[in-house]
Amino acid sequence: MLDESLLDSPERLAEADHRNLLRGAAEAGARVRTAARHAAEAGVNDLKPDGRPRAVLIAGPGAAATHAADLLGTLAGAGSPVTRLAPTGVAPAAGALRWELPGWVGSVDLLLITTPDGTEPGLSLLAEQAYRRGCTVVAVAPGRSPLADAVNGSHGLFVPMATAPYDQDEPFAASAPGVLWALLTPLLALLDRAGVLTAPPEALGKVADRLDRIAERCGPAIATYSNAAKTLAAELADALPVVWTEGISAGPAGRRFAAALAELSGTPAVVAELPEALAAHSALLAGPLAASADPDDFFRDRVEEAPALHARVVLLRDRPIGGLTAAPGARDLALSHDTPISELEPEAGDELETLAELIAITDFAAVYLALASRA
């Protein structure tokens, strides 16, 4: 059950936030600036590549690497060379994970290693394997880690991860807001130099400014009625989020939101892109999860019995209303099955800015839902 009174109590939110998730969300803009500075100090902005790499491979553990690969691939556009290397192993532990380069990888390819840990022996071995193949290696990880030594020893480029003092207090949550931007920002700067995508220093500055504005609008001191993230968290209490996205950059934001809900608050969610989502989830909305399928029982013991789980559509869009859009059809389908719908659409800006805004608001919402559900 969600404790809605906690949402409007900054003091209680701070007490419940043992993993500093809210702080990480609020400081996302600062992380971008620090990470961009680390990348510049490592020499990323001075690189003069001979040409665009044939393939960009991304390796790392957990959701952080998955989201980074998804976001970078989306920003790279059609014909994206970005591919994630999935690990193998018997457990999701640093010592158990292993990565392998495809047999075709060589000197015209680029390997990006991204991890909030840096102690994974498998990543150090991967860096050495890439060096033997002549593949360029760039890593973003905590400084003074075994991975840093391995990358430097393999003549690769190492960029220290932008961390905060409180990062050492609790184990990293792979979907934590601060982790994503600390790892992603140097890779954006690097791939801009490599000609894979467009993310010059001024664009990263705009992203940081946009993240700051979202933190002001969605922070714990802002009341629920005027706070989009708190409102969304309250709406998703005791609901199955059905996340629909429209627009290219909204897709990775929706997938990250679903992953963050699962990892941070234990809330399952399904996600799909419009217009295909209308067919993919039509039966779901018409089934027992629809609000009309099991109307609230007046005689239900509201103290002892949990309410029935019903779907709620969350529509994330990165394009203005008007033009070619499936949003009206999405609203009609949801409402025809008595399914409530929440909508988020960013302010105008370039693709990287609007993507950052969608991620920031949904990150705050996932954190609020996690804190208020476990209080």
mmCIF file of C-alpha atoms in Angstrom:
data_model
loop_
_atom_site.group_PDB
_atom_site.id
_atom_site.type_symbol
_atom_site.label_atom_id
_atom_site.label_comp_id
_atom_site.label_asym_id
_atom_site.label_seq_id
_atom_site.Cartn_x
_atom_site.Cartn_y
_atom_site.Cartn_z
ATOM 1 C CA MET A 1 0.000 0.000 0.000
ATOM 2 C CA LEU A 2 1.202 3.499 -0.820
ATOM 3 C CA ASP A 3 1.562 5.963 2.036
ATOM 4 C CA GLU A 4 0.416 9.093 0.179
ATOM 5 C CA SER A 5 0.973 11.297 3.242
ATOM 6 C CA LEU A 6 4.678 10.510 3.013
ATOM 7 C CA LEU A 7 4.875 12.029 -0.465
ATOM 8 C CA ASP A 8 4.177 15.496 0.937
ATOM 9 C CA SER A 9 6.581 15.174 3.843
ATOM 10 C CA PRO A 10 10.168 15.949 2.746
ATOM 11 C CA GLU A 11 11.476 14.967 6.175
ATOM 12 C CA ARG A 12 9.868 11.516 6.095
ATOM 13 C CA LEU A 13 10.973 10.999 2.501
ATOM 14 C CA ALA A 14 14.557 11.734 3.528
ATOM 15 C CA GLU A 15 14.301 9.293 6.441
ATOM 16 C CA ALA A 16 12.956 6.545 4.157
ATOM 17 C CA ASP A 17 15.568 7.144 1.451
ATOM 18 C CA HIS A 18 18.319 4.851 2.764
ATOM 19 C CA ARG A 19 19.847 4.430 -0.710
ATOM 20 C CA ASN A 20 20.019 8.179 -1.492
ATOM 21 C CA LEU A 21 17.841 7.672 -4.569
ATOM 22 C CA LEU A 22 16.140 11.058 -4.310
ATOM 23 C CA ARG A 23 19.475 12.766 -3.886
ATOM 24 C CA GLY A 24 20.772 11.010 -6.977
ATOM 25 C CA ALA A 25 17.742 12.144 -8.981
ATOM 26 C CA ALA A 26 18.047 15.724 -7.737
ATOM 27 C CA GLU A 27 21.757 15.880 -8.558
ATOM 28 C CA ALA A 28 21.485 14.382 -12.064
ATOM 29 C CA GLY A 29 22.354 17.705 -13.686
ATOM 30 C CA ALA A 30 25.440 18.059 -11.513
ATOM 31 C CA ARG A 31 26.475 14.501 -12.440
ATOM 32 C CA VAL A 32 26.288 15.380 -16.117
ATOM 33 C CA ARG A 33 28.531 18.414 -15.608
ATOM 34 C CA THR A 34 31.046 16.481 -13.503
ATOM 35 C CA ALA A 35 31.089 13.552 -15.914
ATOM 36 C CA ALA A 36 31.595 15.893 -18.871
ATOM 37 C CA ARG A 37 34.505 17.505 -17.040
ATOM 38 C CA HIS A 38 36.042 14.103 -16.310
ATOM 39 C CA ALA A 39 35.727 13.191 -19.984
ATOM 40 C CA ALA A 40 37.417 16.437 -21.044
ATOM 41 C CA GLU A 41 40.226 15.935 -18.520
ATOM 42 C CA ALA A 42 40.752 12.416 -19.869
ATOM 43 C CA GLY A 43 41.240 13.892 -23.338
ATOM 44 C CA VAL A 44 37.950 12.890 -24.973
ATOM 45 C CA ASN A 45 37.289 16.359 -26.411
ATOM 46 C CA ASP A 46 40.727 16.418 -28.042
ATOM 47 C CA LEU A 47 40.362 13.115 -29.871
ATOM 48 C CA LYS A 48 40.647 13.179 -33.642
ATOM 49 C CA PRO A 49 39.456 9.779 -34.884
ATOM 50 C CA ASP A 50 40.432 8.645 -38.375
ATOM 51 C CA GLY A 51 36.805 7.833 -39.101
ATOM 52 C CA ARG A 52 33.580 6.458 -37.711
ATOM 53 C CA PRO A 53 33.994 3.010 -36.101
ATOM 54 C CA ARG A 54 32.473 0.058 -37.929
ATOM 55 C CA ALA A 55 30.863 -1.223 -34.719
ATOM 56 C CA VAL A 56 30.450 0.153 -31.199
ATOM 57 C CA LEU A 57 30.221 -2.616 -28.603
ATOM 58 C CA ILE A 58 29.081 -1.853 -25.055
ATOM 59 C CA ALA A 59 29.859 -4.181 -22.158
ATOM 60 C CA GLY A 60 28.949 -3.841 -18.522
ATOM 61 C CA PRO A 61 26.814 -5.381 -15.800
ATOM 62 C CA GLY A 62 23.129 -4.888 -15.159
ATOM 63 C CA ALA A 63 20.636 -2.257 -16.144
ATOM 64 C CA ALA A 64 23.170 0.580 -16.351
ATOM 65 C CA ALA A 65 24.916 -0.904 -19.404
ATOM 66 C CA THR A 66 21.611 -2.017 -20.931
ATOM 67 C CA HIS A 67 20.101 1.460 -20.690
ATOM 68 C CA ALA A 68 23.295 3.111 -21.957
ATOM 69 C CA ALA A 69 23.348 0.869 -25.034
ATOM 70 C CA ASP A 70 19.640 1.468 -25.663
ATOM 71 C CA LEU A 71 19.968 5.247 -25.379
ATOM 72 C CA LEU A 72 23.134 5.494 -27.457
ATOM 73 C CA GLY A 73 21.706 3.252 -30.145
ATOM 74 C CA THR A 74 18.575 5.395 -30.336
ATOM 75 C CA LEU A 75 20.532 8.648 -30.553
ATOM 76 C CA ALA A 76 22.783 7.166 -33.246
ATOM 77 C CA GLY A 77 19.721 6.832 -35.467
ATOM 78 C CA ALA A 78 19.080 4.547 -38.417
ATOM 79 C CA GLY A 79 21.954 2.219 -39.159
ATOM 80 C CA SER A 80 23.227 2.512 -35.603
ATOM 81 C CA PRO A 81 26.455 0.561 -35.040
ATOM 82 C CA VAL A 82 25.798 0.237 -31.290
ATOM 83 C CA THR A 83 25.478 -3.288 -29.875
ATOM 84 C CA ARG A 84 25.441 -4.477 -26.283
ATOM 85 C CA LEU A 85 27.531 -7.466 -25.273
ATOM 86 C CA ALA A 86 25.427 -9.473 -22.840
ATOM 87 C CA PRO A 87 27.339 -11.247 -20.067
ATOM 88 C CA THR A 88 27.214 -14.914 -19.161
ATOM 89 C CA GLY A 89 27.706 -16.516 -15.763
ATOM 90 C CA VAL A 90 26.089 -18.437 -12.963
ATOM 91 C CA ALA A 91 25.167 -15.376 -10.876
ATOM 92 C CA PRO A 92 24.888 -11.593 -11.246
ATOM 93 C CA ALA A 93 28.027 -11.104 -9.151
ATOM 94 C CA ALA A 94 31.171 -9.235 -10.135
ATOM 95 C CA GLY A 95 33.337 -12.331 -9.973
ATOM 96 C CA ALA A 96 30.925 -14.560 -11.901
ATOM 97 C CA LEU A 97 30.219 -12.507 -15.023
ATOM 98 C CA ARG A 98 32.114 -13.003 -18.279
ATOM 99 C CA TRP A 99 32.012 -11.202 -21.640
ATOM 100 C CA GLU A 100 33.254 -12.390 -25.039
ATOM 101 C CA LEU A 101 34.024 -10.396 -28.168
ATOM 102 C CA PRO A 102 32.460 -11.624 -31.416
ATOM 103 C CA GLY A 103 34.941 -13.296 -33.726
ATOM 104 C CA TRP A 104 34.772 -10.502 -36.313
ATOM 105 C CA VAL A 105 35.878 -7.698 -33.974
ATOM 106 C CA GLY A 106 39.099 -5.969 -35.014
ATOM 107 C CA SER A 107 40.971 -2.714 -35.344
ATOM 108 C CA VAL A 108 38.100 -0.761 -36.957
ATOM 109 C CA ASP A 109 35.757 -1.378 -34.012
ATOM 110 C CA LEU A 110 35.283 0.353 -30.647
ATOM 111 C CA LEU A 111 34.667 -1.333 -27.298
ATOM 112 C CA LEU A 112 33.010 0.719 -24.549
ATOM 113 C CA ILE A 113 33.121 -0.685 -21.017
ATOM 114 C CA THR A 114 30.774 0.926 -18.502
ATOM 115 C CA THR A 115 30.305 -0.164 -14.892
ATOM 116 C CA PRO A 116 29.574 1.458 -11.510
ATOM 117 C CA ASP A 117 31.714 -1.245 -9.855
ATOM 118 C CA GLY A 118 35.018 -1.758 -11.652
ATOM 119 C CA THR A 119 36.072 -4.926 -9.818
ATOM 120 C CA GLU A 120 34.695 -7.377 -12.412
ATOM 121 C CA PRO A 121 37.537 -9.682 -13.540
ATOM 122 C CA GLY A 122 35.531 -10.472 -16.679
ATOM 123 C CA LEU A 123 35.692 -6.850 -17.833
ATOM 124 C CA SER A 124 39.444 -6.676 -17.257
ATOM 125 C CA LEU A 125 39.853 -9.839 -19.318
ATOM 126 C CA LEU A 126 37.627 -8.339 -22.013
ATOM 127 C CA ALA A 127 39.835 -5.230 -22.212
ATOM 128 C CA GLU A 128 42.911 -7.432 -22.637
ATOM 129 C CA GLN A 129 41.160 -9.503 -25.295
ATOM 130 C CA ALA A 130 40.228 -6.350 -27.218
ATOM 131 C CA TYR A 131 43.821 -5.105 -27.038
ATOM 132 C CA ARG A 132 45.076 -8.344 -28.576
ATOM 133 C CA ARG A 133 42.552 -7.903 -31.418
ATOM 134 C CA GLY A 134 43.634 -4.311 -32.027
ATOM 135 C CA CYS A 135 40.213 -3.011 -30.939
ATOM 136 C CA THR A 136 40.128 0.413 -29.280
ATOM 137 C CA VAL A 137 38.931 0.306 -25.659
ATOM 138 C CA VAL A 138 37.323 3.119 -23.664
ATOM 139 C CA ALA A 139 36.060 2.519 -20.126
ATOM 140 C CA VAL A 140 33.987 4.538 -17.650
ATOM 141 C CA ALA A 141 34.210 3.182 -14.100
ATOM 142 C CA PRO A 142 35.176 4.294 -10.599
ATOM 143 C CA GLY A 143 38.756 5.522 -10.413
ATOM 144 C CA ARG A 144 41.439 3.405 -8.720
ATOM 145 C CA SER A 145 39.592 0.215 -9.622
ATOM 146 C CA PRO A 146 41.112 -2.982 -11.055
ATOM 147 C CA LEU A 147 39.419 -2.165 -14.365
ATOM 148 C CA ALA A 148 41.225 1.177 -14.535
ATOM 149 C CA ASP A 149 44.572 -0.605 -14.244
ATOM 150 C CA ALA A 150 43.592 -3.172 -16.888
ATOM 151 C CA VAL A 151 42.435 -0.532 -19.409
ATOM 152 C CA ASN A 152 45.493 1.651 -18.878
ATOM 153 C CA GLY A 153 47.696 -1.429 -19.202
ATOM 154 C CA SER A 154 46.000 -2.253 -22.504
ATOM 155 C CA HIS A 155 46.667 1.264 -23.870
ATOM 156 C CA GLY A 156 42.992 2.127 -23.696
ATOM 157 C CA LEU A 157 41.296 5.327 -22.551
ATOM 158 C CA PHE A 158 39.923 5.372 -19.017
ATOM 159 C CA VAL A 159 37.439 8.002 -17.785
ATOM 160 C CA PRO A 160 36.780 8.100 -14.015
ATOM 161 C CA MET A 161 33.096 7.802 -13.182
ATOM 162 C CA ALA A 162 31.504 10.886 -11.609
ATOM 163 C CA THR A 163 30.686 9.719 -8.094
ATOM 164 C CA ALA A 164 29.415 11.383 -4.930
ATOM 165 C CA PRO A 165 30.536 10.697 -1.338
ATOM 166 C CA TYR A 166 27.240 9.029 -0.487
ATOM 167 C CA ASP A 167 27.676 6.508 -3.323
ATOM 168 C CA GLN A 168 29.867 4.492 -0.986
ATOM 169 C CA ASP A 169 27.221 4.277 1.749
ATOM 170 C CA GLU A 170 25.019 1.679 0.040
ATOM 171 C CA PRO A 171 25.497 -0.798 -2.843
ATOM 172 C CA PHE A 172 24.731 0.699 -6.242
ATOM 173 C CA ALA A 173 21.258 0.198 -7.656
ATOM 174 C CA ALA A 174 21.807 -0.279 -11.376
ATOM 175 C CA SER A 175 18.682 1.758 -12.178
ATOM 176 C CA ALA A 176 19.553 4.594 -9.768
ATOM 177 C CA PRO A 177 19.288 8.018 -11.461
ATOM 178 C CA GLY A 178 22.803 9.168 -10.635
ATOM 179 C CA VAL A 179 24.417 6.015 -12.004
ATOM 180 C CA LEU A 180 22.931 6.377 -15.483
ATOM 181 C CA TRP A 181 24.122 9.937 -16.121
ATOM 182 C CA ALA A 182 27.544 9.339 -14.581
ATOM 183 C CA LEU A 183 28.175 6.475 -16.996
ATOM 184 C CA LEU A 184 26.323 7.788 -20.043
ATOM 185 C CA THR A 185 27.713 11.322 -20.299
ATOM 186 C CA PRO A 186 31.349 10.453 -21.148
ATOM 187 C CA LEU A 187 30.119 7.984 -23.759
ATOM 188 C CA LEU A 188 27.970 10.683 -25.361
ATOM 189 C CA ALA A 189 30.991 12.988 -25.550
ATOM 190 C CA LEU A 190 33.146 10.217 -26.999
ATOM 191 C CA LEU A 191 30.664 9.107 -29.668
ATOM 192 C CA ASP A 192 30.130 12.721 -30.657
ATOM 193 C CA ARG A 193 33.845 12.937 -31.409
ATOM 194 C CA ALA A 194 33.669 9.633 -33.286
ATOM 195 C CA GLY A 195 30.828 10.880 -35.489
ATOM 196 C CA VAL A 196 28.350 8.255 -34.294
ATOM 197 C CA LEU A 197 25.870 10.737 -32.790
ATOM 198 C CA THR A 198 25.534 14.440 -32.042
ATOM 199 C CA ALA A 199 26.265 15.471 -28.449
ATOM 200 C CA PRO A 200 28.695 18.424 -28.392
ATOM 201 C CA PRO A 201 29.634 20.081 -25.074
ATOM 202 C CA GLU A 202 26.938 22.724 -25.451
ATOM 203 C CA ALA A 203 24.281 19.997 -25.904
ATOM 204 C CA LEU A 204 25.446 18.271 -22.716
ATOM 205 C CA GLY A 205 25.204 21.617 -20.942
ATOM 206 C CA LYS A 206 21.583 21.946 -22.075
ATOM 207 C CA VAL A 207 20.881 18.448 -20.779
ATOM 208 C CA ALA A 208 22.309 19.367 -17.380
ATOM 209 C CA ASP A 209 20.194 22.541 -17.285
ATOM 210 C CA ARG A 210 17.052 20.588 -18.240
ATOM 211 C CA LEU A 211 17.745 18.029 -15.496
ATOM 212 C CA ASP A 212 18.153 20.864 -12.990
ATOM 213 C CA ARG A 213 14.775 22.312 -13.977
ATOM 214 C CA ILE A 214 13.071 18.944 -13.574
ATOM 215 C CA ALA A 215 14.661 18.569 -10.133
ATOM 216 C CA GLU A 216 13.187 21.938 -9.158
ATOM 217 C CA ARG A 217 9.720 20.936 -10.411
ATOM 218 C CA CYS A 218 9.722 17.346 -9.110
ATOM 219 C CA GLY A 219 11.791 17.586 -5.940
ATOM 220 C CA PRO A 220 10.555 16.399 -2.519
ATOM 221 C CA ALA A 221 9.661 19.941 -1.386
ATOM 222 C CA ILE A 222 7.108 20.357 -4.215
ATOM 223 C CA ALA A 223 3.573 19.267 -3.251
ATOM 224 C CA THR A 224 1.964 16.342 -5.029
ATOM 225 C CA TYR A 225 -0.758 18.395 -6.740
ATOM 226 C CA SER A 226 1.864 20.398 -8.681
ATOM 227 C CA ASN A 227 4.543 17.697 -8.900
ATOM 228 C CA ALA A 228 4.288 15.512 -12.015
ATOM 229 C CA ALA A 229 6.501 12.766 -10.579
ATOM 230 C CA LYS A 230 4.662 12.497 -7.248
ATOM 231 C CA THR A 231 1.330 12.545 -9.062
ATOM 232 C CA LEU A 232 2.424 9.712 -11.332
ATOM 233 C CA ALA A 233 3.700 7.688 -8.360
ATOM 234 C CA ALA A 234 0.366 8.083 -6.561
ATOM 235 C CA GLU A 235 -1.550 7.105 -9.704
ATOM 236 C CA LEU A 236 0.518 3.926 -10.075
ATOM 237 C CA ALA A 237 -0.105 2.727 -6.523
ATOM 238 C CA ASP A 238 -1.720 -0.735 -6.616
ATOM 239 C CA ALA A 239 -1.726 -0.642 -10.432
ATOM 240 C CA LEU A 240 -0.003 -2.532 -13.200
ATOM 241 C CA PRO A 241 1.755 0.151 -15.281
ATOM 242 C CA VAL A 242 1.196 -0.359 -19.003
ATOM 243 C CA VAL A 243 3.816 1.960 -20.493
ATOM 244 C CA TRP A 244 3.173 3.099 -24.058
ATOM 245 C CA THR A 245 5.707 5.265 -25.871
ATOM 246 C CA GLU A 246 5.436 7.368 -29.004
ATOM 247 C CA GLY A 247 8.390 8.896 -30.773
ATOM 248 C CA ILE A 248 11.897 7.565 -31.243
ATOM 249 C CA SER A 249 13.503 8.830 -28.061
ATOM 250 C CA ALA A 250 10.496 8.026 -25.874
ATOM 251 C CA GLY A 251 11.121 4.311 -26.451
ATOM 252 C CA PRO A 252 14.294 3.981 -24.344
ATOM 253 C CA ALA A 253 12.787 6.270 -21.698
ATOM 254 C CA GLY A 254 9.808 3.922 -21.368
ATOM 255 C CA ARG A 255 11.996 0.829 -21.199
ATOM 256 C CA ARG A 256 14.144 2.429 -18.517
ATOM 257 C CA PHE A 257 11.029 3.427 -16.551
ATOM 258 C CA ALA A 258 9.767 -0.161 -16.558
ATOM 259 C CA ALA A 259 13.167 -1.429 -15.395
ATOM 260 C CA ALA A 260 13.416 1.216 -12.667
ATOM 261 C CA LEU A 261 9.934 0.372 -11.370
ATOM 262 C CA ALA A 262 10.884 -3.291 -11.092
ATOM 263 C CA GLU A 263 14.273 -2.763 -9.453
ATOM 264 C CA LEU A 264 13.541 0.166 -7.149
ATOM 265 C CA SER A 265 9.940 -0.451 -6.045
ATOM 266 C CA GLY A 266 9.263 -4.062 -7.020
ATOM 267 C CA THR A 267 6.454 -2.949 -9.342
ATOM 268 C CA PRO A 268 6.020 -5.039 -12.508
ATOM 269 C CA ALA A 269 5.322 -3.160 -15.720
ATOM 270 C CA VAL A 270 4.854 -3.893 -19.398
ATOM 271 C CA VAL A 271 6.091 -1.571 -22.136
ATOM 272 C CA ALA A 272 5.497 -1.243 -25.885
ATOM 273 C CA GLU A 273 5.720 1.406 -28.592
ATOM 274 C CA LEU A 274 2.765 2.946 -30.391
ATOM 275 C CA PRO A 275 1.032 2.154 -32.648
ATOM 276 C CA GLU A 276 1.925 -1.564 -32.231
ATOM 277 C CA ALA A 277 1.124 -1.326 -28.511
ATOM 278 C CA LEU A 278 -2.580 -1.009 -29.319
ATOM 279 C CA ALA A 279 -2.662 -4.501 -30.788
ATOM 280 C CA ALA A 280 -0.099 -6.008 -28.422
ATOM 281 C CA HIS A 281 -1.940 -4.937 -25.255
ATOM 282 C CA SER A 282 -5.552 -4.933 -26.400
ATOM 283 C CA ALA A 283 -6.272 -8.345 -24.879
ATOM 284 C CA LEU A 284 -4.497 -7.319 -21.673
ATOM 285 C CA LEU A 285 -6.789 -4.314 -21.222
ATOM 286 C CA ALA A 286 -9.861 -6.373 -22.058
ATOM 287 C CA GLY A 287 -9.021 -9.078 -19.525
ATOM 288 C CA PRO A 288 -9.185 -9.293 -15.738
ATOM 289 C CA LEU A 289 -6.821 -6.331 -15.296
ATOM 290 C CA ALA A 290 -9.381 -3.864 -16.676
ATOM 291 C CA ALA A 291 -11.062 -1.743 -14.003
ATOM 292 C CA SER A 292 -14.492 -2.843 -15.196
ATOM 293 C CA ALA A 293 -13.577 -6.526 -14.890
ATOM 294 C CA ASP A 294 -13.658 -6.517 -11.101
ATOM 295 C CA PRO A 295 -15.379 -3.429 -9.701
ATOM 296 C CA ASP A 296 -14.455 -2.493 -6.167
ATOM 297 C CA ASP A 297 -16.330 -4.608 -3.649
ATOM 298 C CA PHE A 298 -18.181 -2.351 -1.212
ATOM 299 C CA PHE A 299 -17.932 -5.037 1.494
ATOM 300 C CA ARG A 300 -14.167 -5.614 1.056
ATOM 301 C CA ASP A 301 -12.142 -5.239 4.258
ATOM 302 C CA ARG A 302 -9.956 -2.301 3.268
ATOM 303 C CA VAL A 303 -7.555 -2.910 6.158
ATOM 304 C CA GLU A 304 -6.966 -6.640 5.724
ATOM 305 C CA GLU A 305 -7.614 -7.144 1.996
ATOM 306 C CA ALA A 306 -5.504 -5.617 -0.737
ATOM 307 C CA PRO A 307 -7.393 -3.990 -3.616
ATOM 308 C CA ALA A 308 -7.589 -5.814 -6.929
ATOM 309 C CA LEU A 309 -4.737 -5.068 -9.317
ATOM 310 C CA HIS A 310 -5.822 -3.062 -12.366
ATOM 311 C CA ALA A 311 -3.917 -1.717 -15.330
ATOM 312 C CA ARG A 312 -3.073 1.938 -15.774
ATOM 313 C CA VAL A 313 -1.695 3.217 -19.065
ATOM 314 C CA VAL A 314 1.286 5.591 -18.926
ATOM 315 C CA LEU A 315 1.746 7.361 -22.263
ATOM 316 C CA LEU A 316 5.193 8.860 -22.831
ATOM 317 C CA ARG A 317 5.513 11.064 -25.920
ATOM 318 C CA ASP A 318 8.417 13.040 -27.306
ATOM 319 C CA ARG A 319 6.520 14.868 -30.025
ATOM 320 C CA PRO A 320 3.935 17.697 -29.800
ATOM 321 C CA ILE A 321 0.260 16.975 -30.203
ATOM 322 C CA GLY A 322 -0.744 17.331 -33.842
ATOM 323 C CA GLY A 323 0.466 15.663 -36.988
ATOM 324 C CA LEU A 324 0.689 11.907 -37.381
ATOM 325 C CA THR A 325 0.060 10.362 -33.979
ATOM 326 C CA ALA A 326 -1.535 7.280 -32.449
ATOM 327 C CA ALA A 327 -2.254 9.039 -29.160
ATOM 328 C CA PRO A 328 -6.020 9.524 -29.786
ATOM 329 C CA GLY A 329 -6.367 5.821 -30.561
ATOM 330 C CA ALA A 330 -4.437 4.979 -27.412
ATOM 331 C CA ARG A 331 -6.735 7.121 -25.287
ATOM 332 C CA ASP A 332 -9.838 5.623 -26.889
ATOM 333 C CA LEU A 333 -8.633 2.057 -26.333
ATOM 334 C CA ALA A 334 -7.764 2.681 -22.696
ATOM 335 C CA LEU A 335 -10.975 4.491 -21.851
ATOM 336 C CA SER A 336 -13.121 1.949 -23.708
ATOM 337 C CA HIS A 337 -11.913 -0.599 -21.139
ATOM 338 C CA ASP A 338 -12.299 1.802 -18.180
ATOM 339 C CA THR A 339 -8.511 1.941 -17.886
ATOM 340 C CA PRO A 340 -7.158 5.249 -16.573
ATOM 341 C CA ILE A 341 -4.329 6.911 -18.470
ATOM 342 C CA SER A 342 -1.462 9.176 -17.419
ATOM 343 C CA GLU A 343 0.426 11.229 -19.991
ATOM 344 C CA LEU A 344 3.872 12.826 -20.007
ATOM 345 C CA GLU A 345 5.207 15.020 -22.789
ATOM 346 C CA PRO A 346 8.439 17.051 -22.513
ATOM 347 C CA GLU A 347 8.894 20.702 -23.310
ATOM 348 C CA ALA A 348 10.337 21.641 -26.676
ATOM 349 C CA GLY A 349 14.045 21.000 -27.209
ATOM 350 C CA ASP A 350 16.464 18.840 -29.124
ATOM 351 C CA GLU A 351 16.254 15.054 -28.973
ATOM 352 C CA LEU A 352 18.771 14.684 -26.156
ATOM 353 C CA GLU A 353 17.021 17.298 -23.999
ATOM 354 C CA THR A 354 13.539 15.823 -24.397
ATOM 355 C CA LEU A 355 14.867 12.352 -23.722
ATOM 356 C CA ALA A 356 16.560 13.610 -20.563
ATOM 357 C CA GLU A 357 13.311 15.203 -19.354
ATOM 358 C CA LEU A 358 11.281 12.016 -19.808
ATOM 359 C CA ILE A 359 13.945 9.984 -18.004
ATOM 360 C CA ALA A 360 14.199 12.501 -15.167
ATOM 361 C CA ILE A 361 10.456 12.681 -14.437
ATOM 362 C CA THR A 362 9.992 8.914 -14.582
ATOM 363 C CA ASP A 363 13.104 8.385 -12.443
ATOM 364 C CA PHE A 364 11.640 10.648 -9.760
ATOM 365 C CA ALA A 365 8.305 8.815 -10.030
ATOM 366 C CA ALA A 366 9.940 5.400 -9.612
ATOM 367 C CA VAL A 367 11.843 6.631 -6.570
ATOM 368 C CA TYR A 368 8.738 8.175 -4.952
ATOM 369 C CA LEU A 369 6.781 4.966 -5.528
ATOM 370 C CA ALA A 370 9.611 2.935 -3.991
ATOM 371 C CA LEU A 371 9.869 5.136 -0.890
ATOM 372 C CA ALA A 372 6.137 5.551 -0.257
ATOM 373 C CA SER A 373 5.412 1.844 -0.815
ATOM 374 C CA ARG A 374 8.022 0.669 1.684
ATOM 375 C CA ALA A 375 7.492 3.243 4.368
#
